[in-house]
Amino acid sequence: MCPFFGGIAATGAIARTATGIRYGSRSPIATMVHAVVVLAAVLALAPLISYLPMAALASLLLLVA
C-alpha cells in the first residue's frame, strides 16, 4: 500500500522492540501502545512537518535507514 501513497515500506519492529527492551517493557501491549503514540505524534505534527524542506526529510530518511 505504501507506494500508492508515496511512502517507502520499512519495518518498525526492530526499533519498537529495542525501545521496549531499553525501557523495561514486559508484554506485547507495550508495542501496541508505542505504535499508537507514534501514529498520534505523526498525525499531530503533520502540519508542521510540511514546512520542512524535502531535502532535509530525505537526508533524515537516509540517516535512519
Tab-separated table of C-alpha atoms in Angstrom:
chain	number	residue	atom	x	y	z
A	1	MET	CA	0.000	0.000	0.000
A	2	CYS	CA	2.907	2.371	0.667
A	3	PRO	CA	3.839	3.078	-2.975
A	4	PHE	CA	0.290	4.176	-3.753
A	5	PHE	CA	0.613	6.993	-1.218
A	6	GLY	CA	4.230	7.951	-1.916
A	7	GLY	CA	5.657	6.094	1.069
A	8	ILE	CA	8.589	3.774	1.455
A	9	ALA	CA	7.945	0.418	3.040
A	10	ALA	CA	10.037	-0.130	6.160
A	11	THR	CA	9.900	-2.184	9.313
A	12	GLY	CA	9.303	-0.665	12.702
A	13	ALA	CA	9.573	-3.921	14.617
A	14	ILE	CA	13.282	-3.664	15.373
A	15	ALA	CA	13.083	-0.073	16.595
A	16	ARG	CA	9.968	-0.750	18.636
A	17	THR	CA	11.481	-3.865	20.193
A	18	ALA	CA	14.727	-2.085	21.032
A	19	THR	CA	12.822	0.805	22.596
A	20	GLY	CA	10.694	-1.571	24.618
A	21	ILE	CA	13.666	-3.542	25.899
A	22	ARG	CA	15.592	-0.371	26.752
A	23	TYR	CA	12.719	0.999	28.854
A	24	GLY	CA	11.702	-2.240	30.534
A	25	SER	CA	8.527	-3.345	28.775
A	26	ARG	CA	7.415	-6.857	29.603
A	27	SER	CA	4.410	-7.519	27.358
A	28	PRO	CA	3.327	-7.126	23.725
A	29	ILE	CA	0.895	-4.424	24.845
A	30	ALA	CA	3.846	-2.039	25.162
A	31	THR	CA	4.474	-2.450	21.435
A	32	MET	CA	0.868	-1.609	20.622
A	33	VAL	CA	0.918	1.454	22.886
A	34	HIS	CA	4.163	2.601	21.260
A	35	ALA	CA	2.630	2.244	17.784
A	36	VAL	CA	-0.426	4.287	18.800
A	37	VAL	CA	1.750	7.034	20.320
A	38	VAL	CA	3.900	7.219	17.178
A	39	LEU	CA	0.771	7.396	14.990
A	40	ALA	CA	-0.695	10.176	17.145
A	41	ALA	CA	2.572	12.126	17.007
A	42	VAL	CA	2.777	11.810	13.220
A	43	LEU	CA	-0.829	12.923	12.777
A	44	ALA	CA	-0.443	15.829	15.217
A	45	LEU	CA	2.843	17.048	13.742
A	46	ALA	CA	1.959	16.591	10.058
A	47	PRO	CA	1.133	20.288	9.524
A	48	LEU	CA	4.486	21.325	10.990
A	49	ILE	CA	6.445	18.713	9.048
A	50	SER	CA	5.025	20.095	5.784
A	51	TYR	CA	7.183	23.213	6.306
A	52	LEU	CA	10.428	21.211	6.312
A	53	PRO	CA	12.359	21.099	3.037
A	54	MET	CA	12.143	17.770	1.206
A	55	ALA	CA	15.965	17.567	1.146
A	56	ALA	CA	16.033	17.627	4.968
A	57	LEU	CA	13.471	14.833	5.171
A	58	ALA	CA	15.383	12.797	2.569
A	59	SER	CA	18.638	13.140	4.491
A	60	LEU	CA	16.868	12.089	7.698
A	61	LEU	CA	15.477	9.027	5.914
A	62	LEU	CA	18.932	8.061	4.673
A	63	LEU	CA	20.418	8.561	8.129
A	64	VAL	CA	17.797	6.363	9.764
A	65	ALA	CA	17.922	3.691	7.071
